[in-house]
GROMACS .gro file of C-alpha atoms in nm:
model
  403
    1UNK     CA    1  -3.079   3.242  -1.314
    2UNK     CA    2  -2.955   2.935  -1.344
    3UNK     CA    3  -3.123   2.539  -1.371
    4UNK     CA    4  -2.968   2.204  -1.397
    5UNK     CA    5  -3.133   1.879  -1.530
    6UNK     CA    6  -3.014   1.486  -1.477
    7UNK     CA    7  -2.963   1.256  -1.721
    8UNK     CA    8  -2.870   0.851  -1.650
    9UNK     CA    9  -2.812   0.601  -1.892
   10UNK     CA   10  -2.835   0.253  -1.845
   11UNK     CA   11  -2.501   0.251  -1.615
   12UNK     CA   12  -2.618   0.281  -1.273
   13UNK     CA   13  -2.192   0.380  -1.174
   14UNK     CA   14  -2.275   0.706  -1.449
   15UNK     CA   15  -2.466   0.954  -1.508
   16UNK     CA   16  -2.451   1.341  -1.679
   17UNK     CA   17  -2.605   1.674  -1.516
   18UNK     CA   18  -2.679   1.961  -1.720
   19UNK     CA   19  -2.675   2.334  -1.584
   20UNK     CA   20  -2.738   2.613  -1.737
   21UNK     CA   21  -2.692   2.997  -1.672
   22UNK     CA   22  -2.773   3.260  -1.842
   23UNK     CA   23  -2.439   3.490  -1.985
   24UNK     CA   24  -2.335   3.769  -1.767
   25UNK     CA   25  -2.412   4.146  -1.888
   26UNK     CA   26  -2.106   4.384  -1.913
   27UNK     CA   27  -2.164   4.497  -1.564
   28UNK     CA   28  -2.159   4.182  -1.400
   29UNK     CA   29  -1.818   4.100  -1.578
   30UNK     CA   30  -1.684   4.457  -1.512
   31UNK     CA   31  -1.730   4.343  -1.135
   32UNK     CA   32  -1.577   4.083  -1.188
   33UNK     CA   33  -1.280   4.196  -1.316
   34UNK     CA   34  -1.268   4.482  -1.043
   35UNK     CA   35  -1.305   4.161  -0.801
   36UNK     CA   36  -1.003   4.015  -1.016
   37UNK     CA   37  -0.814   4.363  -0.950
   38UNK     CA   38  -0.776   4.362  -0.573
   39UNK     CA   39  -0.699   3.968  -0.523
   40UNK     CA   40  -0.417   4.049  -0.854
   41UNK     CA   41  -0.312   4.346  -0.607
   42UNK     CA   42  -0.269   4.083  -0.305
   43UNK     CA   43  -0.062   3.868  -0.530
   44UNK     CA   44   0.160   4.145  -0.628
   45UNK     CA   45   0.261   4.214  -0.303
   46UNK     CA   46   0.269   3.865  -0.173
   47UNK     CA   47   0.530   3.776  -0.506
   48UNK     CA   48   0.738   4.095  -0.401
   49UNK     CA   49   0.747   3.976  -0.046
   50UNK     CA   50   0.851   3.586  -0.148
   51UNK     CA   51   1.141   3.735  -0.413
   52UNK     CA   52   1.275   3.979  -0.200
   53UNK     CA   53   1.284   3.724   0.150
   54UNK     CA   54   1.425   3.443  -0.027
   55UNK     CA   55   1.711   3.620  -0.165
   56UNK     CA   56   1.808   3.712   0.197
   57UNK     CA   57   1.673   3.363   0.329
   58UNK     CA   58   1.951   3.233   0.055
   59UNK     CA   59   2.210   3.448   0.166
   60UNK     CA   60   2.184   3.331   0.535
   61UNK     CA   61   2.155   2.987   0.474
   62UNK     CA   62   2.503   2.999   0.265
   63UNK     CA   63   2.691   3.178   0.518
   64UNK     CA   64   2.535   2.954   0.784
   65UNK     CA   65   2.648   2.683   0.587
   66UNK     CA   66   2.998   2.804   0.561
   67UNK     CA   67   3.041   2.855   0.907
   68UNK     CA   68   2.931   2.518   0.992
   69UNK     CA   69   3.212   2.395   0.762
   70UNK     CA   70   3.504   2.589   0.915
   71UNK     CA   71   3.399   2.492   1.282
   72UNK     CA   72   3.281   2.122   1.250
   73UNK     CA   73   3.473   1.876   1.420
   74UNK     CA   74   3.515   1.551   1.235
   75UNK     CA   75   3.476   1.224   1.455
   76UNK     CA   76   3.473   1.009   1.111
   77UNK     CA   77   3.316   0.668   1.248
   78UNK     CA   78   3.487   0.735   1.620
   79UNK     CA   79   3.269   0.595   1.878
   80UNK     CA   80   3.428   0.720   2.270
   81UNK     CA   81   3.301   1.009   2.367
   82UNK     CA   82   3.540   1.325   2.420
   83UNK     CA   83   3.420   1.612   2.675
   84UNK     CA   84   3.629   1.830   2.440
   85UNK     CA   85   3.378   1.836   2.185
   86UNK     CA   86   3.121   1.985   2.438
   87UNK     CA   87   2.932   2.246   2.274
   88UNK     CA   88   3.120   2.201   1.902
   89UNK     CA   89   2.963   2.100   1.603
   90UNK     CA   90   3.025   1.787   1.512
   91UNK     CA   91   3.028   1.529   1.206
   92UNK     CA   92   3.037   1.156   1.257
   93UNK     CA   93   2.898   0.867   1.065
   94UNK     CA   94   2.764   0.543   1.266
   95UNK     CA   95   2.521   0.260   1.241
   96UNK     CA   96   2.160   0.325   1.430
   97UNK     CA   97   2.084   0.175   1.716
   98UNK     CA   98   1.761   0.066   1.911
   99UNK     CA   99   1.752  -0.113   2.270
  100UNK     CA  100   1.385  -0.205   2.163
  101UNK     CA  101   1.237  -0.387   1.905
  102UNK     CA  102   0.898  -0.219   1.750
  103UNK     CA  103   0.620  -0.431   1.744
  104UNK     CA  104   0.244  -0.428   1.643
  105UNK     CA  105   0.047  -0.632   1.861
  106UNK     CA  106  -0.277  -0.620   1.639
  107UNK     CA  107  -0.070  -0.789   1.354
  108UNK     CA  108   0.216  -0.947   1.550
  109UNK     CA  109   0.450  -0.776   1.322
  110UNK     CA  110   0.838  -0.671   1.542
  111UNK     CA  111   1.110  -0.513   1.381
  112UNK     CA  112   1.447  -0.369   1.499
  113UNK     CA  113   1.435   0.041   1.346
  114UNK     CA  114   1.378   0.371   1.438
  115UNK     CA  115   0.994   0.401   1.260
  116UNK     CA  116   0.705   0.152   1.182
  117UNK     CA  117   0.448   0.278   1.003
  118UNK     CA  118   0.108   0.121   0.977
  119UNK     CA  119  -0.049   0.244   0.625
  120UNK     CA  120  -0.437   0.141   0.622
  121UNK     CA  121  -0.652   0.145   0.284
  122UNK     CA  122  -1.019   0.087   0.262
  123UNK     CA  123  -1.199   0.011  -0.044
  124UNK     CA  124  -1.433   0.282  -0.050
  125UNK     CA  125  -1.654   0.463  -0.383
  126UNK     CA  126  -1.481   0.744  -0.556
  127UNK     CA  127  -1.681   1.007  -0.739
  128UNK     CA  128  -1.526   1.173  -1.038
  129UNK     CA  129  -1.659   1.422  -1.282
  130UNK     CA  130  -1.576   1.596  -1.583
  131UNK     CA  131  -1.723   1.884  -1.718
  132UNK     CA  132  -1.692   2.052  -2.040
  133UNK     CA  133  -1.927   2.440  -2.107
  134UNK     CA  134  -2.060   2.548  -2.419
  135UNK     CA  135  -2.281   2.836  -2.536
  136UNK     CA  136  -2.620   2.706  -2.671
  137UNK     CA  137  -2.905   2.984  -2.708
  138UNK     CA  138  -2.723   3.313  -2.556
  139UNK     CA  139  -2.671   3.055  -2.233
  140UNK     CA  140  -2.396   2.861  -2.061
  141UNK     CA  141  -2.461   2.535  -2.023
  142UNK     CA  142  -2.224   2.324  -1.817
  143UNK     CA  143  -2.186   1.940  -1.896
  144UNK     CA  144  -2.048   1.755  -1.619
  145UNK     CA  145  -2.010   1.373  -1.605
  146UNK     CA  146  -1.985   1.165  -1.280
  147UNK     CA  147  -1.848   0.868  -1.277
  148UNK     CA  148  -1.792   0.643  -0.975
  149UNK     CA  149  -1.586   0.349  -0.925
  150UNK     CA  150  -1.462   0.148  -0.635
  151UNK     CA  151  -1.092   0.174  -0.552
  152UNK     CA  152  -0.821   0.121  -0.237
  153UNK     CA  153  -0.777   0.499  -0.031
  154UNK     CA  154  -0.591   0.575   0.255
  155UNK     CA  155  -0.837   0.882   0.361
  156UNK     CA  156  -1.175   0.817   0.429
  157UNK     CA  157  -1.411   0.950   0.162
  158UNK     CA  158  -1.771   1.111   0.240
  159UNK     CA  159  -2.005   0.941   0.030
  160UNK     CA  160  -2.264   1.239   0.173
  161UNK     CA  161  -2.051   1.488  -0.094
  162UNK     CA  162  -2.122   1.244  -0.387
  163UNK     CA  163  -2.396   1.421  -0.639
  164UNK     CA  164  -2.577   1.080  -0.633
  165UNK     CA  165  -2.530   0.896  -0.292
  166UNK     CA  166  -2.803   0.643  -0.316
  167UNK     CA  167  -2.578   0.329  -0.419
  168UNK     CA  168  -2.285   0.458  -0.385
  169UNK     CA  169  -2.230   0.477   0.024
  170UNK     CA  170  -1.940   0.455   0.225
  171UNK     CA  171  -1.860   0.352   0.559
  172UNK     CA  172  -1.862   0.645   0.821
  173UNK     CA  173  -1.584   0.552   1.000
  174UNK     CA  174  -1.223   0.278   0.908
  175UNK     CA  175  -1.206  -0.039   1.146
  176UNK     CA  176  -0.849   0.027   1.186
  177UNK     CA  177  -0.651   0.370   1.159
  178UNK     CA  178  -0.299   0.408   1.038
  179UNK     CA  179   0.007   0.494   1.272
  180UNK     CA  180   0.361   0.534   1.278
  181UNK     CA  181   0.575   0.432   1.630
  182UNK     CA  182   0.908   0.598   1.670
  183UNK     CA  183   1.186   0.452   1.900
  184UNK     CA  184   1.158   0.646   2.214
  185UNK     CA  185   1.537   0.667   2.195
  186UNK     CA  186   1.740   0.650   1.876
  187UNK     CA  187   2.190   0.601   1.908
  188UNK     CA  188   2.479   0.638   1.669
  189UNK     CA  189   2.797   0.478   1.831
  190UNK     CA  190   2.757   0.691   2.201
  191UNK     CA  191   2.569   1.001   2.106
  192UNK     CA  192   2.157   0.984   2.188
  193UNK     CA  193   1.975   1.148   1.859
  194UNK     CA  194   1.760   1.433   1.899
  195UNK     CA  195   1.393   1.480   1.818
  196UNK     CA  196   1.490   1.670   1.510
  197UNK     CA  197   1.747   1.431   1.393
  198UNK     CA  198   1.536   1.148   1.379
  199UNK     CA  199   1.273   1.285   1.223
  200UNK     CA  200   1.482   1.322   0.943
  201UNK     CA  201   1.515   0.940   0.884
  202UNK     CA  202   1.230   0.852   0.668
  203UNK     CA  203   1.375   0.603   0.410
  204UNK     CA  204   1.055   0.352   0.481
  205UNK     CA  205   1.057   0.027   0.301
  206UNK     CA  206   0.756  -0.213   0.243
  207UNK     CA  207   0.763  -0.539   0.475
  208UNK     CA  208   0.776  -0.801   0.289
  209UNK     CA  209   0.530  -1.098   0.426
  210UNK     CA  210   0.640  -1.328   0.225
  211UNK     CA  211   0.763  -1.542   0.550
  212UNK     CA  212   0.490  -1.466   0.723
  213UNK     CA  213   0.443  -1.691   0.997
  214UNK     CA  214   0.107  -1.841   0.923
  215UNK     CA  215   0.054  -1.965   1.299
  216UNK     CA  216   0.064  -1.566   1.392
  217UNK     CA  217  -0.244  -1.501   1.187
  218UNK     CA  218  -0.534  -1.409   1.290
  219UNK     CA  219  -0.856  -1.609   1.204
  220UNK     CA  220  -1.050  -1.248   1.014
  221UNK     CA  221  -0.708  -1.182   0.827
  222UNK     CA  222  -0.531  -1.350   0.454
  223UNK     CA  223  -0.193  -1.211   0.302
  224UNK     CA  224  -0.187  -1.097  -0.045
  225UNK     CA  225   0.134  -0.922  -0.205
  226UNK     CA  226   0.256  -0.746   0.114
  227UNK     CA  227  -0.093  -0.675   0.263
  228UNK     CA  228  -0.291  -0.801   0.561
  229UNK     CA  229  -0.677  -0.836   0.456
  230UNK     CA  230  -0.961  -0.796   0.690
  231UNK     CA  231  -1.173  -1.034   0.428
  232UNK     CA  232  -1.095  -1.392   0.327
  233UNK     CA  233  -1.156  -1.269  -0.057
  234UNK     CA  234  -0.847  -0.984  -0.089
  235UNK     CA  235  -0.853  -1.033  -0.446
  236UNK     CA  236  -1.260  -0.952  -0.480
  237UNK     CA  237  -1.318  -0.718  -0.190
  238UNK     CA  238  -1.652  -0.534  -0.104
  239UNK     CA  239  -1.677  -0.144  -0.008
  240UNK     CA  240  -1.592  -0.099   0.363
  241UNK     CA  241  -1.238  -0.380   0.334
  242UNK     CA  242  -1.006  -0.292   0.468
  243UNK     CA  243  -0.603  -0.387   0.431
  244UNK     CA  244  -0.306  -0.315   0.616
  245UNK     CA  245   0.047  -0.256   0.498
  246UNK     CA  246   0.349  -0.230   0.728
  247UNK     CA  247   0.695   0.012   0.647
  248UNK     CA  248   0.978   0.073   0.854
  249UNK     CA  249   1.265   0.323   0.860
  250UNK     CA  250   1.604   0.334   0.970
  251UNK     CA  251   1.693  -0.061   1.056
  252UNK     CA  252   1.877  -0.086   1.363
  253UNK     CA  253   1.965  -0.454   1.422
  254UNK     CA  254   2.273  -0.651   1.321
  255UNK     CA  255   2.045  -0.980   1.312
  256UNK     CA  256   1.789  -0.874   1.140
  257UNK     CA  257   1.670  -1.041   0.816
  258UNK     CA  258   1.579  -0.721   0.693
  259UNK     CA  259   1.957  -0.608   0.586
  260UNK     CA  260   2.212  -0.453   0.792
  261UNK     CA  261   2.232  -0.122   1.008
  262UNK     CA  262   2.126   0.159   0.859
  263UNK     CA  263   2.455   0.351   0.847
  264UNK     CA  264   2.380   0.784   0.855
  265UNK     CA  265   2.630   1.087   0.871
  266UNK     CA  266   2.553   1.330   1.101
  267UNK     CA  267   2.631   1.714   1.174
  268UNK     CA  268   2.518   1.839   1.533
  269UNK     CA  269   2.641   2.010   1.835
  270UNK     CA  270   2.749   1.777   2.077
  271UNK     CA  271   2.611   1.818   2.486
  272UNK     CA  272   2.752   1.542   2.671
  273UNK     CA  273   2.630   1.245   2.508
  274UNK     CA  274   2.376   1.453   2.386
  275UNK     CA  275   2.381   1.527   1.954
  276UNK     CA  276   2.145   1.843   1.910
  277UNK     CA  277   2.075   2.133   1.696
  278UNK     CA  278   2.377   2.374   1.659
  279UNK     CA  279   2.300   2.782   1.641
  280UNK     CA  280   2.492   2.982   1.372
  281UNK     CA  281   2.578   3.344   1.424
  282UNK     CA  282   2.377   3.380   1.124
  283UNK     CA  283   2.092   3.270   1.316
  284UNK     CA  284   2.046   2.935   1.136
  285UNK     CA  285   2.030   2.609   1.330
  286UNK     CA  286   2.241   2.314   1.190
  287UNK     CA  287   2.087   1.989   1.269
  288UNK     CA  288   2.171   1.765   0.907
  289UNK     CA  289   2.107   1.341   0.920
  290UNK     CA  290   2.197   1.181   0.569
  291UNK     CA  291   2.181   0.808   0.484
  292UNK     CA  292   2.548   0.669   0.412
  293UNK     CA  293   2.895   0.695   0.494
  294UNK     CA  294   2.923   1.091   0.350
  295UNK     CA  295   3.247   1.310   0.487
  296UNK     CA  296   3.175   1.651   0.635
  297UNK     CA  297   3.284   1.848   0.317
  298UNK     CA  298   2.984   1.637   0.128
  299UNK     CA  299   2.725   1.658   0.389
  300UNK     CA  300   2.770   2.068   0.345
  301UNK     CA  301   2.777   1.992  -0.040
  302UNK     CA  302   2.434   1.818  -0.008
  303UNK     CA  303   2.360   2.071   0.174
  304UNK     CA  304   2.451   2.387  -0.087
  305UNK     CA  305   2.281   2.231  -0.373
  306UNK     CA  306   1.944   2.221  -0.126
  307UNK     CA  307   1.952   2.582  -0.109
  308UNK     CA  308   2.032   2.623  -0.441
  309UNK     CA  309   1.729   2.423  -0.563
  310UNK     CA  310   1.513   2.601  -0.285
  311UNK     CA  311   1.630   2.934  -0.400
  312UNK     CA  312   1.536   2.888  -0.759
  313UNK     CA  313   1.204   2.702  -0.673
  314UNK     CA  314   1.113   3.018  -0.491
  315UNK     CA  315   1.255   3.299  -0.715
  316UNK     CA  316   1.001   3.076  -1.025
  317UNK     CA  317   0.717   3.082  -0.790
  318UNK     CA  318   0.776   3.426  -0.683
  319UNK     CA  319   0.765   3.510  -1.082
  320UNK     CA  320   0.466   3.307  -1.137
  321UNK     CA  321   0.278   3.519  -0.903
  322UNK     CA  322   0.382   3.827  -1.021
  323UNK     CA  323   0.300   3.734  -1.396
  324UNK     CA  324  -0.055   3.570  -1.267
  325UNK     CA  325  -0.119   3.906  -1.030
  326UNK     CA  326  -0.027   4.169  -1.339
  327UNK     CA  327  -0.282   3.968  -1.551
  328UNK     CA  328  -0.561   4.002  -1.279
  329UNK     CA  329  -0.506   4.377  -1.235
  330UNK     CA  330  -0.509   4.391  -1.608
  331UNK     CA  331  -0.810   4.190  -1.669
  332UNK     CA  332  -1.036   4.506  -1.630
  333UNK     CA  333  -0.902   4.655  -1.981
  334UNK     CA  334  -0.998   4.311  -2.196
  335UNK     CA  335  -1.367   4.339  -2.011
  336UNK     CA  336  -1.391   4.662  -2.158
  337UNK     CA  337  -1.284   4.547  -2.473
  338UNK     CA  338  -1.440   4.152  -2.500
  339UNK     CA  339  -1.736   4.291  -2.692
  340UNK     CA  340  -1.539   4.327  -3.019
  341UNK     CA  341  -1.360   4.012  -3.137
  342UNK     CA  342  -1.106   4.131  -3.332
  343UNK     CA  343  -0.987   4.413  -3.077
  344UNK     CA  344  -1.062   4.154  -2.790
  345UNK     CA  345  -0.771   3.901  -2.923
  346UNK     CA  346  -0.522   4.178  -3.023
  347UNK     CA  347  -0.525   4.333  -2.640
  348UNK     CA  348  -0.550   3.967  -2.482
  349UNK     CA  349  -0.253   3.902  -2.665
  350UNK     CA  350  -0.057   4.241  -2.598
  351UNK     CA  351  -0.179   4.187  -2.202
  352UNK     CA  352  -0.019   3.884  -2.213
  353UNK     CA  353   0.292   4.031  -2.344
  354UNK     CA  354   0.273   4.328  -2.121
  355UNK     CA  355   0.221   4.096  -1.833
  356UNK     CA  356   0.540   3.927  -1.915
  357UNK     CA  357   0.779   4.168  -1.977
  358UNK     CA  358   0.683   4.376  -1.669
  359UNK     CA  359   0.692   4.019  -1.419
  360UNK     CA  360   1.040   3.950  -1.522
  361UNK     CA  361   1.162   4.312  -1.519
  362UNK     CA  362   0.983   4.348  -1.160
  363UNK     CA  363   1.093   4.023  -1.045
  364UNK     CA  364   1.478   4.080  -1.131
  365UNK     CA  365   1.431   4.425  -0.990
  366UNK     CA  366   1.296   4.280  -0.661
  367UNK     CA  367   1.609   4.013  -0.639
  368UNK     CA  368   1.855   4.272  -0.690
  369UNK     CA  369   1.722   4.460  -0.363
  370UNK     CA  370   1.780   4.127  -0.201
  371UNK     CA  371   2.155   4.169  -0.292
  372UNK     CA  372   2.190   4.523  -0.292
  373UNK     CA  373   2.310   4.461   0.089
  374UNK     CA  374   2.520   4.170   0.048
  375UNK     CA  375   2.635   4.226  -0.309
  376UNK     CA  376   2.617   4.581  -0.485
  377UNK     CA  377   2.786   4.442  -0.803
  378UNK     CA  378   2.547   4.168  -0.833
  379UNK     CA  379   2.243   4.355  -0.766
  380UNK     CA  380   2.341   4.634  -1.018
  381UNK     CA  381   2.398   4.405  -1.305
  382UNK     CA  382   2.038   4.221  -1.208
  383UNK     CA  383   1.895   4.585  -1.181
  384UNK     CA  384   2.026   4.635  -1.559
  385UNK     CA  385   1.887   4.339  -1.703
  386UNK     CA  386   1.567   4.417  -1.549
  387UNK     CA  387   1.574   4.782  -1.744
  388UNK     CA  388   1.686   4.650  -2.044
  389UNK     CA  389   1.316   4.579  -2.182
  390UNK     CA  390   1.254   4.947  -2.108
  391UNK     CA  391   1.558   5.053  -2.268
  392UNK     CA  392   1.455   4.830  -2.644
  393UNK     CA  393   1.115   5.005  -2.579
  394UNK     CA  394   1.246   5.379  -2.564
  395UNK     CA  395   1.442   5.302  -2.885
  396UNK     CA  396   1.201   5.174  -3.079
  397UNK     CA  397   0.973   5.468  -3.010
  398UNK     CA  398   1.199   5.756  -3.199
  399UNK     CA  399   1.251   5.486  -3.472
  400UNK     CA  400   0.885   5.460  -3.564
  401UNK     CA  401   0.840   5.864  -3.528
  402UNK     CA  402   1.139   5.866  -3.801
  403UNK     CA  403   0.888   5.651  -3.995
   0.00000   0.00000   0.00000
């Protein structure tokens, strides 16, 4: 059974809801806890399965990686085109090019690169709440504050969610919806970029409309600090504004007042004057685009410390899982236990404990049958620091029987 009540002050933007539910009997929270079992079980397995892939996904992507380095052809900032080259990976650094300008027509806004983006904001109400529980009478009651306020978003908020709507209501739809425009064709000295290469620029930069042609404006709009305003007021706007910023990526234009060419170094397989993804016998696909002049030998270095950073990004989640799924499976013995303080800290602490030994013994186990393949030596001397809990634990035992 549970009941909630609604208290307001004198702030019509605030106001505090009180629920309250009566405590769960030992059965309910032995369910529970058998409910917390089988979803700790489903982590378990999903931790083993992200250790032991990325070990092998690591693996791959290295020697992928190295054979990209020992075939790649360097054309360094070499702009003819050699038939030669058909087929071969190759590395080259150039400025991008653009035969078209992008434009907007809705804001008049034109600019030589590879993307424009149009980023849209309305100012819309946004409901949040804090809650706080506390035991009152053999009951939890829950707290919870909501607050709401009136702020810039680029996703349209449903005022119909908000615990008190009446007041606080947003428009149902934005007057104008964001967008990005790609150049429908995208060059680096001869070569013609591939989808996948050009996706990978996406070093946008505000425009600045600080030169703004004021004759290009229309009547509805006013600039403020790199914004177009649908309201003559941007600095006190009303829910349902809405205001416009422009970004681009990738400059392509040697006139431009922007800056200069956007200069990128590039590994791909060349097809005529094709530059595409390149196909490892690893089974990996090289396809790399990095801003800046960078050699071949540092675009693979970039590369390397990616993995790396991947690699041990996965291997922590991977743990965190496992430690979070042995706590859920676990969670059954502290139910049966929670009904005598003293008992109920002492095993929530040794769970805790247990939980974290057996995560980071399981979890090296689990990466050294990624490597066991690849590298026996390495996975044997994970495999023994993964026993070496077990090991302190077995020699501890006949020490306290000596006792």
């Amino acid at each position: 059974m549970s009941s909630a009540q609604t208290f307001s002050g004198k702030n019509p933007n605030k106001h505090t809801r009180v629920s309250v539910k009566a405590n769960p009997g030992f059965l309910e929270r032995l369910s529970e806890s058998a409910g917390g079992t089988f979803v700790g079980i489903i982590l378990f397995f999903l931790s083993l399965y992200v250790l032991f892939t990325n070990e092998g996904r690591a693996l791959q992507t290295t020697s992928s990686l190295n054979e990209g380095l020992s075939k790649v052809v360097s054309l360094g900032s070499f702009s003819n085109l050699d038939p030669q080259n058909n087929n071969h990976l190759v590395h080259l650094f150039a400025q991008l090019k653009t035969a078209q300008p992008l434009h907007d027509p809705n804001y008049k806004v034109v600019v030589q690169a590879v993307k424009l983006k149009r980023h849209v904001e309305m100012y819309q109400w946004v409901e949040q709440q804090e809650s706080k529980d506390y035991q009152e009478g053999g009951e939890t009651k829950t707290e919870t504050t909501y607050t709401y306020n009136t702020e810039w978003k680029s996703e349209l908020i449903n005022s119909r969610n908000f615990d008190k709507e009446i007041g606080h209501q947003n428009p149902s739809a934005m007057a104008v919806e964001s967008v990005t425009v790609v150049a429908p064709e995208v060059r680096v000295g001869p070569f013609v970029l591939s989808k996948g290469l050009v996706e990978q620029i996406n070093n946008f930069q505000t425009l600045s409309l600080k030169d703004f042609p004021a004759a290009n404006l229309e009547p509805f709009l006013s600039i403020d600090d790199d914004y177009f305003y649908h309201t003559e007021h941007p600095r006190r706007p009303e829910v349902g504004d809405v205001r416009v910023r422009f970004s681009f990526a990738g400059l392509s234009d040697e006139t431009a007042h922007l800056g200069p060419p956007q200069t990128v170094s590039i590994v791909a397989m060349q097809r005529g004057e094709q530059l595409g993804p390149f196909k490892t016998k690893s089974g990996n696909t090289l396809e790399i685009l990095y801003l800046g002049e960078l050699t071949a030998e540092e675009v693979f270095a970039k590369e390397h410390q990616h993995n790396s950073m991947k690699t041990w990004g996965l291997r922590a989640a991977g743990w965190v899982l496992m430690f979070l799924s042995i706590q859920l499976i676990m969670r059954i013995i502290y139910t049966l236990v929670d009904w005598v303080p003293l008992l109920r800290e002492l095993v929530s602490v040794g769970l805790k404990l247990f939980a974290l030994c057996v995560s980071c013994s399981l979890s090296l186990l689990t990466i050294a049958a990624g490597w066991l393949f690849y590298r026996p030596l390495v996975a044997a001397a994970l495999a023994a620091l993964a026993l070496v809990p077990v090991f302190l634990a077995r020699t501890r035992l006949p020490a306290k029987k000596n006792e």
